[in-house]
Short mmCIF file of C-alpha atoms in Angstrom, two decimals:
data_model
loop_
_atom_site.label_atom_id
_atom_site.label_comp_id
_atom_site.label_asym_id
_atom_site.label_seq_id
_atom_site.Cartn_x
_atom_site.Cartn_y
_atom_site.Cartn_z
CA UNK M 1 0.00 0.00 0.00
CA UNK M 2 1.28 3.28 -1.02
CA UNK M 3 1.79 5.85 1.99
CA UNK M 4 1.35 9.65 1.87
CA UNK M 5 2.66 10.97 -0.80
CA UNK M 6 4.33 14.68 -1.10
CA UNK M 7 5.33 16.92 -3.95
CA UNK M 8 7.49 18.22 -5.31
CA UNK M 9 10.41 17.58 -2.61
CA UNK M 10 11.60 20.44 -2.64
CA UNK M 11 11.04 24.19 -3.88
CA UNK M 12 12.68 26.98 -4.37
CA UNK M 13 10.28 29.95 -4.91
CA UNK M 14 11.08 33.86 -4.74
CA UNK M 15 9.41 36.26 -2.42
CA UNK M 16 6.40 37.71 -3.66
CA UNK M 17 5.43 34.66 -5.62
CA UNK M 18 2.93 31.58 -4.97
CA UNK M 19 3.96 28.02 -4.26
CA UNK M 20 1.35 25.39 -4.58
CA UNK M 21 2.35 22.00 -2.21
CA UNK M 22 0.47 18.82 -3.31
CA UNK M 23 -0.54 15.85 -1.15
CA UNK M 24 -2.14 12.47 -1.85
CA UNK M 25 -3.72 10.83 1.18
CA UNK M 26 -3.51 7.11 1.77
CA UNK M 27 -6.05 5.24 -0.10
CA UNK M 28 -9.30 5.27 1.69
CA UNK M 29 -8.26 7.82 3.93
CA UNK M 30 -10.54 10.93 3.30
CA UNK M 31 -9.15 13.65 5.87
CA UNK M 32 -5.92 15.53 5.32
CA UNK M 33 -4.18 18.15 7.19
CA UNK M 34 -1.33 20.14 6.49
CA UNK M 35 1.78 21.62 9.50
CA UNK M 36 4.29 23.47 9.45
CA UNK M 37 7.76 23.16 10.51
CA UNK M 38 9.95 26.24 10.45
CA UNK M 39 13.50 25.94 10.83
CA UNK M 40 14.24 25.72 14.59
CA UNK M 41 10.48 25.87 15.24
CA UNK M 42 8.31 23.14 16.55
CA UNK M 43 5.00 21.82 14.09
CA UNK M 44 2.36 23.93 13.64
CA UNK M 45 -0.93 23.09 12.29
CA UNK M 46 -2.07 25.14 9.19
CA UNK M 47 -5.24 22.96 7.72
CA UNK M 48 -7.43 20.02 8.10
CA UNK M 49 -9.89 18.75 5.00
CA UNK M 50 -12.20 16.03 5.15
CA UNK M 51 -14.92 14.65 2.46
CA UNK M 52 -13.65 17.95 0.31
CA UNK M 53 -14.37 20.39 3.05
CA UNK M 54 -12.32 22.64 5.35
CA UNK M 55 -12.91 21.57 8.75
CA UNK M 56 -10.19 23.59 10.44
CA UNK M 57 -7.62 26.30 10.41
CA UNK M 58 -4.72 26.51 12.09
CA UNK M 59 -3.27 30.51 12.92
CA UNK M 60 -2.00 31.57 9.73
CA UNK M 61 -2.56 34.07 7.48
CA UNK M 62 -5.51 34.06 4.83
CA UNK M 63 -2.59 33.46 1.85
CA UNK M 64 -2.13 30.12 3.02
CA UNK M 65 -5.16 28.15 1.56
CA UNK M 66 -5.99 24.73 0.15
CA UNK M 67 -8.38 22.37 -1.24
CA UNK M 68 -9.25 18.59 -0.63
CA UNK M 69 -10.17 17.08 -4.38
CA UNK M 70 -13.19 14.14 -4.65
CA UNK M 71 -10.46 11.58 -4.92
CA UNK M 72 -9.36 13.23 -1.56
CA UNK M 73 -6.12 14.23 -2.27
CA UNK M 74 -5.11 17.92 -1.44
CA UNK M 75 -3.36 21.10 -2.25
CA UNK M 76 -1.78 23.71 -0.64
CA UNK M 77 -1.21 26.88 -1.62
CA UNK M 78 0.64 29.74 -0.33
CA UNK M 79 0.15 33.30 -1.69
CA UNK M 80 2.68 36.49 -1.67
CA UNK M 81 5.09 34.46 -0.53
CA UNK M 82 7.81 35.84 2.67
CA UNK M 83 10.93 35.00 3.91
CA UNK M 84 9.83 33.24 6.87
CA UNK M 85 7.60 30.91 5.15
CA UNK M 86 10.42 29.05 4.12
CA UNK M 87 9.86 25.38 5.73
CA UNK M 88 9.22 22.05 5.83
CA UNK M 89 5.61 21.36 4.62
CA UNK M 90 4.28 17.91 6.27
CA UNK M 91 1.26 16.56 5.23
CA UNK M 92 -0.61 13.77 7.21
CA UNK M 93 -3.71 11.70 6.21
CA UNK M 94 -6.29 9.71 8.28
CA UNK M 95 -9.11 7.47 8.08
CA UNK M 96 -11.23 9.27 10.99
CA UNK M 97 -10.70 11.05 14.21
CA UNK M 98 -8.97 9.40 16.44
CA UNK M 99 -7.36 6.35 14.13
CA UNK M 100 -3.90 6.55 13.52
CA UNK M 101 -2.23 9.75 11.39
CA UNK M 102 0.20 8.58 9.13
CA UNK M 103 2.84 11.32 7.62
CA UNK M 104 4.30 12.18 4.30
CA UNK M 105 8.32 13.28 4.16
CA UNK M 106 7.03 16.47 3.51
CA UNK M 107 8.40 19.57 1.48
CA UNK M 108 10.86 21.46 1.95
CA UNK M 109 9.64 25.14 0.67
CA UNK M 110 12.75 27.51 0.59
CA UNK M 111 12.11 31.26 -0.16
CA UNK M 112 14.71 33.77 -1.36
CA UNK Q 1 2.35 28.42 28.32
CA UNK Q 2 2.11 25.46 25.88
CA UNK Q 3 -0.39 23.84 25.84
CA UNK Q 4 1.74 20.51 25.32
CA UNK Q 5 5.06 20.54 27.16
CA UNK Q 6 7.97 17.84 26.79
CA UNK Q 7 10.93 17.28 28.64
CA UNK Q 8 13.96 17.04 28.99
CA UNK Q 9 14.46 18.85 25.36
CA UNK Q 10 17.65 17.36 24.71
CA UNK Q 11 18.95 13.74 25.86
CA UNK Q 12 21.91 12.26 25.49
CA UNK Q 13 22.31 8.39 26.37
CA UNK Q 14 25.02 5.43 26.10
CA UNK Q 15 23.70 2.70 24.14
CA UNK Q 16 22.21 -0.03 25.80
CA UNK Q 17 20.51 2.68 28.83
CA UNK Q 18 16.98 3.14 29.34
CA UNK Q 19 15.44 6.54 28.19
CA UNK Q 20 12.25 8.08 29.43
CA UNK Q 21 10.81 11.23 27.29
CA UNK Q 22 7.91 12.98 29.60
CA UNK Q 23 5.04 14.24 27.67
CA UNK Q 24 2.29 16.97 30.06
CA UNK Q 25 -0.54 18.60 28.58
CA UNK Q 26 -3.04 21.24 29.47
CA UNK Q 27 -6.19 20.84 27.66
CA UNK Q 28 -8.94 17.52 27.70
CA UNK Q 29 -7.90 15.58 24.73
CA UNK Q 30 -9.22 12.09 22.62
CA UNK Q 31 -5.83 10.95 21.93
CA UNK Q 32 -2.18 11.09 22.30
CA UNK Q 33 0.82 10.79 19.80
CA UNK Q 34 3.95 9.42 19.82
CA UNK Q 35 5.71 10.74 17.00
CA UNK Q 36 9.78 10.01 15.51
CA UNK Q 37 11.28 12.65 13.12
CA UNK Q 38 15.08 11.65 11.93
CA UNK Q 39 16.95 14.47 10.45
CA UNK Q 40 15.70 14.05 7.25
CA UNK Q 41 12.39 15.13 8.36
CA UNK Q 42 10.28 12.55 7.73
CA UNK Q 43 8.09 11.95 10.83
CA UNK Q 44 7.19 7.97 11.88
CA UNK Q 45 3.96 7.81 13.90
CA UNK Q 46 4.99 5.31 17.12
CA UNK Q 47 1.84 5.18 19.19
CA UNK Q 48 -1.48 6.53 19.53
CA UNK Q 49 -2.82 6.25 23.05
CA UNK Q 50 -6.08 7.12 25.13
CA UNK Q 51 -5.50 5.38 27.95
CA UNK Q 52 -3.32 2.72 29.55
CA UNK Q 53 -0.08 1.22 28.06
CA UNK Q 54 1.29 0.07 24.47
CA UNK Q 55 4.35 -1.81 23.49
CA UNK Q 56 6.21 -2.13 20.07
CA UNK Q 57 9.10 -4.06 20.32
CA UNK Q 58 11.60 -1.77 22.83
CA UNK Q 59 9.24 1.27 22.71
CA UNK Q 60 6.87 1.00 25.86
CA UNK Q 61 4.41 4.32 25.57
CA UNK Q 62 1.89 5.24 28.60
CA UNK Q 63 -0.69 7.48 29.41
CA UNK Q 64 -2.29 8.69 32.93
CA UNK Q 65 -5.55 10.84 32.14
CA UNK Q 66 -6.30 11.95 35.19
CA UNK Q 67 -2.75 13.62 35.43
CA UNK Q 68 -2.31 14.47 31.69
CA UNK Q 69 0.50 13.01 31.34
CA UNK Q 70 2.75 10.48 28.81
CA UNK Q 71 5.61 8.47 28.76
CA UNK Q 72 7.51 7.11 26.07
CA UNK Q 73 10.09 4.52 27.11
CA UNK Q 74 13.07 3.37 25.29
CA UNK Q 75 14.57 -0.05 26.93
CA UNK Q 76 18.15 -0.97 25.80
CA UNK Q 77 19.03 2.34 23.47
CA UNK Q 78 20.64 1.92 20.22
CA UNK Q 79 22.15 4.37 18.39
CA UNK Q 80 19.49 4.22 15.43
CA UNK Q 81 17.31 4.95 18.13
CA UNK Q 82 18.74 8.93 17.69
CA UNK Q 83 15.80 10.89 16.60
CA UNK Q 84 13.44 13.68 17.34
CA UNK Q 85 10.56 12.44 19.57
CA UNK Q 86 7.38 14.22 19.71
CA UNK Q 87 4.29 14.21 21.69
CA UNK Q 88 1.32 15.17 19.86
CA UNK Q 89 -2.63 15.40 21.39
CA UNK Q 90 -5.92 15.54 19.72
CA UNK Q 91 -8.83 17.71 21.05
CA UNK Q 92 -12.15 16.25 20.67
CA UNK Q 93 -13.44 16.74 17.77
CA UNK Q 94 -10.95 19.02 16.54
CA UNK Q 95 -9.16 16.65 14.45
CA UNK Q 96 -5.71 18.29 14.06
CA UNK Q 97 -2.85 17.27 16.66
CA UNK Q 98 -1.49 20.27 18.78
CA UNK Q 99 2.30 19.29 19.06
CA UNK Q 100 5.14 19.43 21.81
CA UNK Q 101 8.82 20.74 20.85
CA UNK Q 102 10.30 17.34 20.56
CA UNK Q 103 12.93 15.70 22.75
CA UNK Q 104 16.10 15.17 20.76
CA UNK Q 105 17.57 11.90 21.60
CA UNK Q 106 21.11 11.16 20.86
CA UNK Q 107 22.24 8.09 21.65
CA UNK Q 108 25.99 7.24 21.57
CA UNK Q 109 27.86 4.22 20.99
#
């Protein structure tokens, strides 16, 4: 069985622009979320999707958005981009609440 | 004050010693993680506890509710056992985990 898959691995991206993450889930597994890990920083959560909806938002800014797709995978986008967005970009997938979270090796967003 | 709080933050061990990462938390929760990260930054998920005890091979992770607290337990360290380890917690129906700052484990030959 194929785990969470990220892409691309990395990315380079220069301030001002937009970087667009993408995720596929696990098969079967219909929520998503997407953290944060800035360098020296502990995770952070930034979005959860589930049967194609938002179901909650971590405290970030409104140019970090997303979208969960029918066949559940998931994007994330981040708009205007800053210095300090530069991170690593996990995504995680479940089944349901409280069932096991299995992670993706992320990617690593750098901005110059 | 976090609402998840780890300790000790760093830990350094000689192979073969027993290792205890403490995991406290602040808020009513459904779950707890266990979580690895090696340096590549790829993040392993170990346990996920709501009560009582679990064992995988030399990992031994607990949970007390009533005192909101964790344990993770390493018995006979290796040095592939050198890591990040992170507690994570779900809140009801909240669905995304609210993470500690990791314990960095360093085990040494």
């Amino acid at each position: 069985e194929a785990g969470v898959t990220q892409s691309p691995t990395h990315l380079i991206k220069t301030r001002g622009q937009q970087a667009t993450l993408r995720c596929s889930p696990i098969s079967g597994h219909t929520s998503v979320y997407w953290y944060q890990q800035a360098l020296g920083l502990g995770l952070q959560f930034l979005l959860w999707y589930d049967e194609g909806e938002e179901r909650n938002r971590g405290n970030f800014p409104p140019r970090f958005s997303g979208r969960q797709f029918p066949n559940y995978s998931s994007e994330l986008n981040v708009n205007a981009l800053e210095l300090e967005d530069s991170a690593l970009y996990l995504c995680a997938s479940s089944l349901e609440l409280d069932v096991g979270y299995t992670f993706g090796s992320g990617t690593r967003l750098t901005v110059v | 004050k976090n609402e998840v709080e780890q300790s000790p933050q760093n830990l350094t061990a000689q192979e073969g010693e027993f290792i205890t990462i403490n995991c406290s938390y602040s808020v009513g929760i459904s779950a707890l993680h266990w979580l690895q990260q090696h340096p590549g930054g790829g993040i392993v998920s170990l346990f996920m506890l709501s009560s009582g005890k679990k064992k995988h091979g030399r990992l031994i992770a607990t949970i007390n509710i009533q005192e909101k607290h964790s344990s993770l337990h390493i018995t006979a360290s290796h040095p592939r056992d050198s890591a990040v380890y992170i507690c994570a917690v779900i809140r009801g129906s909240q669905g995304n985990l609210i993470f500690g700052k990791g314990t960095k484990l360093s085990v040494k030959p």
